[in-house]
PDB file of C-alpha atoms and ligand atoms in Angstrom:
ATOM      1  CA  MET A   6       3.259  17.141  18.998  1.00 81.00           C
ATOM      2  CA  GLN A   7       6.263  16.953  21.294  1.00 87.00           C
ATOM      3  CA  ALA A   8       9.508  18.408  19.956  1.00 89.00           C
ATOM      4  CA  ILE A   9      12.982  17.478  21.119  1.00 90.00           C
ATOM      5  CA  VAL A  10      16.478  18.589  20.164  1.00 91.00           C
ATOM      6  CA  ASP A  11      18.856  15.754  19.333  1.00 85.00           C
ATOM      7  CA  ARG A  12      22.564  15.526  20.189  1.00 86.00           C
ATOM      8  CA  THR A  13      23.537  17.367  17.034  1.00 89.00           C
ATOM      9  CA  GLY A  14      21.225  20.255  17.843  1.00 90.00           C
ATOM     10  CA  VAL A  15      18.579  19.301  15.241  1.00 90.00           C
ATOM     11  CA  LYS A  16      14.977  19.746  16.260  1.00 94.00           C
ATOM     12  CA  ARG A  17      12.884  16.606  15.927  1.00 94.00           C
ATOM     13  CA  TYR A  18       9.235  15.865  16.462  1.00 96.00           C
ATOM     14  CA  LEU A  19       7.861  12.762  18.118  1.00 96.00           C
ATOM     15  CA  VAL A  20       5.498  11.136  15.660  1.00 97.00           C
ATOM     16  CA  THR A  21       3.258   8.256  16.680  1.00 97.00           C
ATOM     17  CA  LEU A  22       1.551   6.190  14.037  1.00 97.00           C
ATOM     18  CA  LYS A  23       0.108   2.729  13.680  1.00 98.00           C
ATOM     19  CA  VAL A  24       1.712   0.748  10.885  1.00 98.00           C
ATOM     20  CA  ASN A  25       0.344  -2.670   9.950  1.00 97.00           C
ATOM     21  CA  GLY A  26      -1.300  -2.887  13.364  1.00 97.00           C
ATOM     22  CA  THR A  27       1.746  -1.918  15.436  1.00 97.00           C
ATOM     23  CA  VAL A  28       2.121   1.476  17.088  1.00 98.00           C
ATOM     24  CA  HIS A  29       5.479   3.196  16.590  1.00 98.00           C
ATOM     25  CA  THR A  30       6.807   6.459  17.991  1.00 96.00           C
ATOM     26  CA  ARG A  31       9.814   7.978  16.243  1.00 95.00           C
ATOM     27  CA  PRO A  32      11.647  11.316  16.405  1.00 95.00           C
ATOM     28  CA  VAL A  33      11.627  12.820  12.904  1.00 96.00           C
ATOM     29  CA  LYS A  34      12.908  16.011  11.353  1.00 96.00           C
ATOM     30  CA  ALA A  35      10.393  18.524  10.095  1.00 96.00           C
ATOM     31  CA  ASN A  36      11.267  17.657   6.482  1.00 97.00           C
ATOM     32  CA  THR A  37      11.343  13.844   6.832  1.00 97.00           C
ATOM     33  CA  LEU A  38       9.080  12.195   4.266  1.00 98.00           C
ATOM     34  CA  LEU A  39       6.674   9.459   5.272  1.00 98.00           C
ATOM     35  CA  VAL A  40       8.295   7.133   2.708  1.00 98.00           C
ATOM     36  CA  ASP A  41      11.654   7.616   4.436  1.00 98.00           C
ATOM     37  CA  LEU A  42      10.197   7.075   7.888  1.00 98.00           C
ATOM     38  CA  LEU A  43       8.717   3.772   6.687  1.00 98.00           C
ATOM     39  CA  ARG A  44      11.765   2.567   4.788  1.00 98.00           C
ATOM     40  CA  GLU A  45      14.625   3.856   6.897  1.00 97.00           C
ATOM     41  CA  ASP A  46      13.276   4.052  10.447  1.00 96.00           C
ATOM     42  CA  LEU A  47      10.803   1.181  10.390  1.00 98.00           C
ATOM     43  CA  ASP A  48      12.683  -0.993   7.870  1.00 98.00           C
ATOM     44  CA  LEU A  49       9.561  -1.499   5.763  1.00 98.00           C
ATOM     45  CA  THR A  50      11.344  -1.508   2.434  1.00 98.00           C
ATOM     46  CA  GLY A  51       8.426  -3.012   0.520  1.00 98.00           C
ATOM     47  CA  THR A  52       7.334   0.570  -0.058  1.00 98.00           C
ATOM     48  CA  LYS A  53       9.404   1.708  -3.038  1.00 98.00           C
ATOM     49  CA  LYS A  54      10.835   5.061  -3.960  1.00 97.00           C
ATOM     50  CA  GLY A  55      10.739   6.043  -7.601  1.00 96.00           C
ATOM     51  CA  CYS A  56      10.163   9.595  -8.758  1.00 97.00           C
ATOM     52  CA  GLU A  57       9.691  11.193  -5.312  1.00 96.00           C
ATOM     53  CA  LEU A  58       7.404  13.629  -7.110  1.00 97.00           C
ATOM     54  CA  GLY A  59       4.042  11.933  -6.775  1.00 97.00           C
ATOM     55  CA  ASP A  60       4.099  10.722 -10.380  1.00 97.00           C
ATOM     56  CA  CYS A  61       4.915   6.991 -10.270  1.00 98.00           C
ATOM     57  CA  GLY A  62       2.911   5.534  -7.363  1.00 98.00           C
ATOM     58  CA  ALA A  63       5.762   3.198  -6.319  1.00 98.00           C
ATOM     59  CA  CYS A  64       5.565   4.634  -2.792  1.00 98.00           C
ATOM     60  CA  THR A  65       1.800   4.071  -2.402  1.00 98.00           C
ATOM     61  CA  VAL A  66       0.634   3.096   1.082  1.00 98.00           C
ATOM     62  CA  LEU A  67      -2.827   3.115   2.607  1.00 98.00           C
ATOM     63  CA  VAL A  68      -3.401   5.955   5.056  1.00 98.00           C
ATOM     64  CA  ASP A  69      -6.597   5.301   6.990  1.00 96.00           C
ATOM     65  CA  GLY A  70      -7.552   2.970   4.123  1.00 96.00           C
ATOM     66  CA  GLU A  71      -6.943   5.403   1.270  1.00 97.00           C
ATOM     67  CA  PRO A  72      -4.066   5.063  -1.195  1.00 98.00           C
ATOM     68  CA  VAL A  73      -1.557   7.880  -0.746  1.00 98.00           C
ATOM     69  CA  ASN A  74       1.827   8.629  -2.296  1.00 98.00           C
ATOM     70  CA  SER A  75       4.047   8.498   0.780  1.00 98.00           C
ATOM     71  CA  CYS A  76       6.692  10.649  -0.953  1.00 98.00           C
ATOM     72  CA  LEU A  77       4.245  13.546  -0.851  1.00 98.00           C
ATOM     73  CA  VAL A  78       3.464  13.309   2.858  1.00 98.00           C
ATOM     74  CA  LEU A  79       5.664  14.625   5.638  1.00 98.00           C
ATOM     75  CA  ALA A  80       6.181  12.205   8.492  1.00 98.00           C
ATOM     76  CA  VAL A  81       4.854  14.818  10.926  1.00 97.00           C
ATOM     77  CA  GLU A  82       1.614  14.924   8.927  1.00 97.00           C
ATOM     78  CA  ALA A  83       1.187  11.198   9.551  1.00 97.00           C
ATOM     79  CA  ASP A  84       1.057  11.616  13.312  1.00 97.00           C
ATOM     80  CA  GLY A  85      -1.932   9.669  14.626  1.00 96.00           C
ATOM     81  CA  VAL A  86      -2.852   7.924  11.380  1.00 97.00           C
ATOM     82  CA  GLU A  87      -3.134   4.247  10.559  1.00 98.00           C
ATOM     83  CA  ILE A  88      -0.959   2.994   7.740  1.00 98.00           C
ATOM     84  CA  THR A  89      -0.923  -0.227   5.774  1.00 98.00           C
ATOM     85  CA  THR A  90       2.167  -1.072   3.750  1.00 98.00           C
ATOM     86  CA  ILE A  91       2.640  -4.089   1.526  1.00 98.00           C
ATOM     87  CA  GLU A  92       4.137  -5.932   4.503  1.00 97.00           C
ATOM     88  CA  GLY A  93       0.785  -5.603   6.261  1.00 97.00           C
ATOM     89  CA  VAL A  94      -1.222  -7.141   3.424  1.00 97.00           C
ATOM     90  CA  THR A  95       0.011 -10.665   4.083  1.00 92.00           C
ATOM     91  CA  GLN A  96      -2.079 -12.321   6.787  1.00 85.00           C
ATOM     92  CA  ASP A  97      -0.659 -15.002   9.096  1.00 87.00           C
ATOM     93  CA  GLY A  98       2.181 -15.631   6.656  1.00 88.00           C
ATOM     94  CA  ARG A  99      -0.225 -16.220   3.781  1.00 94.00           C
ATOM     95  CA  LEU A 100      -0.406 -14.082   0.695  1.00 95.00           C
ATOM     96  CA  ASP A 101      -3.495 -11.998   0.209  1.00 95.00           C
ATOM     97  CA  ARG A 102      -5.840 -12.931  -2.674  1.00 96.00           C
ATOM     98  CA  VAL A 103      -4.683  -9.903  -4.691  1.00 97.00           C
ATOM     99  CA  GLN A 104      -1.045 -10.910  -4.241  1.00 97.00           C
ATOM    100  CA  GLU A 105      -1.846 -14.464  -5.343  1.00 97.00           C
ATOM    101  CA  ALA A 106      -3.788 -13.191  -8.338  1.00 97.00           C
ATOM    102  CA  PHE A 107      -0.795 -11.064  -9.404  1.00 97.00           C
ATOM    103  CA  ILE A 108       1.372 -14.179  -9.350  1.00 96.00           C
ATOM    104  CA  ASN A 109      -1.178 -16.378 -11.097  1.00 97.00           C
ATOM    105  CA  HIS A 110      -1.749 -13.843 -13.875  1.00 96.00           C
ATOM    106  CA  ALA A 111       1.920 -12.980 -14.434  1.00 95.00           C
ATOM    107  CA  ALA A 112       1.280  -9.396 -13.371  1.00 96.00           C
ATOM    108  CA  VAL A 113       4.716  -9.091 -11.742  1.00 95.00           C
ATOM    109  CA  GLN A 114       7.946  -8.605 -13.646  1.00 93.00           C
ATOM    110  CA  CYS A 115      10.660  -6.687 -11.802  1.00 95.00           C
ATOM    111  CA  GLY A 116       8.105  -6.075  -9.041  1.00 95.00           C
ATOM    112  CA  TYR A 117       9.075  -2.485  -8.357  1.00 97.00           C
ATOM    113  CA  CYS A 118       5.596  -1.117  -9.004  1.00 97.00           C
ATOM    114  CA  THR A 119       3.839  -4.137  -7.497  1.00 97.00           C
ATOM    115  CA  PRO A 120       3.459  -3.065  -3.846  1.00 98.00           C
ATOM    116  CA  GLY A 121       1.835   0.193  -4.902  1.00 98.00           C
ATOM    117  CA  MET A 122      -0.369  -1.552  -7.469  1.00 98.00           C
ATOM    118  CA  ILE A 123      -1.547  -4.076  -4.905  1.00 98.00           C
ATOM    119  CA  LEU A 124      -2.343  -1.428  -2.302  1.00 98.00           C
ATOM    120  CA  SER A 125      -4.302   0.626  -4.840  1.00 98.00           C
ATOM    121  CA  ALA A 126      -6.164  -2.560  -5.785  1.00 98.00           C
ATOM    122  CA  LYS A 127      -6.871  -3.381  -2.145  1.00 98.00           C
ATOM    123  CA  ALA A 128      -8.331   0.078  -1.563  1.00 98.00           C
ATOM    124  CA  LEU A 129     -10.495  -0.273  -4.670  1.00 98.00           C
ATOM    125  CA  LEU A 130     -11.834  -3.700  -3.696  1.00 98.00           C
ATOM    126  CA  ALA A 131     -12.550  -2.520  -0.154  1.00 97.00           C
ATOM    127  CA  ARG A 132     -14.850   0.222  -1.414  1.00 97.00           C
ATOM    128  CA  ASN A 133     -16.050  -1.517  -4.576  1.00 97.00           C
ATOM    129  CA  PRO A 134     -15.879  -5.341  -4.426  1.00 96.00           C
ATOM    130  CA  HIS A 135     -17.190  -5.748  -7.993  1.00 96.00           C
ATOM    131  CA  PRO A 136     -15.323  -3.201 -10.112  1.00 98.00           C
ATOM    132  CA  THR A 137     -15.559  -2.970 -13.879  1.00 98.00           C
ATOM    133  CA  GLU A 138     -12.401  -3.107 -15.970  1.00 98.00           C
ATOM    134  CA  GLN A 139     -12.646   0.649 -16.393  1.00 98.00           C
ATOM    135  CA  GLU A 140     -12.872   1.142 -12.634  1.00 98.00           C
ATOM    136  CA  VAL A 141      -9.812  -1.048 -12.121  1.00 98.00           C
ATOM    137  CA  ARG A 142      -7.892   0.956 -14.719  1.00 98.00           C
ATOM    138  CA  GLU A 143      -8.888   4.201 -13.027  1.00 98.00           C
ATOM    139  CA  ALA A 144      -7.850   2.872  -9.592  1.00 98.00           C
ATOM    140  CA  ILE A 145      -4.322   2.033 -10.793  1.00 98.00           C
ATOM    141  CA  ALA A 146      -3.949   5.073 -13.037  1.00 97.00           C
ATOM    142  CA  GLY A 147      -1.472   6.579 -10.567  1.00 97.00           C
ATOM    143  CA  ASN A 148       0.721   3.468 -10.503  1.00 98.00           C
ATOM    144  CA  LEU A 149       3.201   3.386 -13.358  1.00 97.00           C
ATOM    145  CA  CYS A 150       4.831   0.167 -14.528  1.00 96.00           C
ATOM    146  CA  ARG A 151       8.023   0.384 -16.588  1.00 93.00           C
ATOM    147  CA  CYS A 152       8.204  -3.333 -17.373  1.00 92.00           C
ATOM    148  CA  THR A 153       5.034  -4.238 -19.136  1.00 75.00           C
ATOM    149  CA  GLY A 154       1.573  -3.165 -20.087  1.00 84.00           C
ATOM    150  CA  TYR A 155      -1.288  -3.173 -17.658  1.00 96.00           C
ATOM    151  CA  VAL A 156      -3.307  -6.028 -19.194  1.00 96.00           C
ATOM    152  CA  ASN A 157      -2.185  -8.713 -16.746  1.00 97.00           C
ATOM    153  CA  VAL A 158      -2.413  -6.362 -13.779  1.00 97.00           C
ATOM    154  CA  VAL A 159      -6.018  -5.556 -14.659  1.00 98.00           C
ATOM    155  CA  LYS A 160      -6.777  -9.257 -15.213  1.00 97.00           C
ATOM    156  CA  ALA A 161      -5.292 -10.082 -11.804  1.00 98.00           C
ATOM    157  CA  ILE A 162      -7.338  -7.478  -9.963  1.00 98.00           C
ATOM    158  CA  LEU A 163     -10.551  -8.540 -11.713  1.00 98.00           C
ATOM    159  CA  ALA A 164      -9.755 -12.189 -10.885  1.00 97.00           C
ATOM    160  CA  ALA A 165      -9.219 -11.305  -7.215  1.00 97.00           C
ATOM    161  CA  ALA A 166     -12.580  -9.513  -7.221  1.00 96.00           C
ATOM    162  CA  ASN A 167     -14.293 -12.509  -8.829  1.00 90.00           C
ATOM    163  CA  GLU A 168     -12.693 -14.876  -6.381  1.00 82.00           C
ATOM    164  CA  LYS A 169     -14.130 -12.813  -3.557  1.00 68.00           C
ATOM    165  CA  ALA A 170     -17.551 -12.799  -5.198  1.00 62.00           C
ATOM    166  CA  ASN A 171     -17.418 -16.590  -5.678  1.00 65.00           C
ATOM    167  CA  GLU A 172     -16.354 -17.054  -2.088  1.00 65.00           C
ATOM    168  CA  GLY A 173     -19.432 -15.098  -1.008  1.00 54.00           C
ATOM    169  CA  ILE A 174     -21.643 -17.384  -3.109  1.00 54.00           C
ATOM    170  CA  GLU A 175     -19.977 -20.488  -1.639  1.00 55.00           C
ATOM    171  CA  GLU A 176     -20.408 -19.142   1.895  1.00 53.00           C
ATOM    172  CA  GLY A 177     -24.068 -18.423   1.144  1.00 52.00           C
ATOM    173  CA  ARG A 178     -24.528 -21.984  -0.158  1.00 54.00           C
ATOM    174  CA  ALA A 179     -22.829 -23.481   2.890  1.00 52.00           C
ATOM    175  CA  SER A 180     -25.033 -21.531   5.274  1.00 50.00           C
ATOM    176  CA  ASN A 181     -28.137 -22.644   3.352  1.00 50.00           C
ATOM    177  CA  GLU A 182     -27.172 -26.299   3.474  1.00 53.00           C
TER     178      GLU A 182
HETATM  179  S1  FES K 213       8.066   7.797  -5.416  1.00 92.09           S
HETATM  180 FE1  FES K 213       6.204   8.589  -4.705  1.00 92.09          FE
HETATM  181  S2  FES K 213       4.975   8.802  -6.467  1.00 92.09           S
HETATM  182 FE2  FES K 213       6.914   8.178  -7.225  1.00 92.09          FE
HETATM  183  S1  FES K 214       6.812  -4.918 -12.864  1.00 92.09           S
HETATM  184 FE1  FES K 214       8.581  -3.686 -13.116  1.00 92.09          FE
HETATM  185  S2  FES K 214       7.884  -1.664 -12.891  1.00 92.09           S
HETATM  186 FE2  FES K 214       6.111  -2.843 -12.916  1.00 92.09          FE
END
């Protein structure tokens, strides 16, 4: 990784990463956190900062498809990876099915935990399209919500999974007709 010294004499490293489909190269300090690179350098403030200790999950992003606490990753460690933040979940200006399910099931209150919850849910549904309630609860165990219980969040994720399953059935019907 290329290192440069900035005007103030601080050594920085050129990090290149793909975020929500766009490649970015930024000079970062050795101790810059991935969450700060995303929020402050790339202006992707949908990723939230809570505890900065890996306890709350507010800073969850997908790194190569896996949910990761971005407050526990140095920006230099993210060189060459592919990242999805909550801004990358929306497709063509339309909310993703998980986002819609959160709205429809009143799973959002202040919304601070919501980006992390949704990204954990997306990762779960990508590897397990038909999760049980227990599997949903396990998938969001690292995402703490201070506003409410988890009942509506779990309902929303299960509804998004069912919607996907129903869509598959509909598609199957259409192709058989
Ligand atoms: S801010 Fe990263 S886990 Fe809490
Ligand atoms: S909705 Fe407020 S922290 Fe979860």
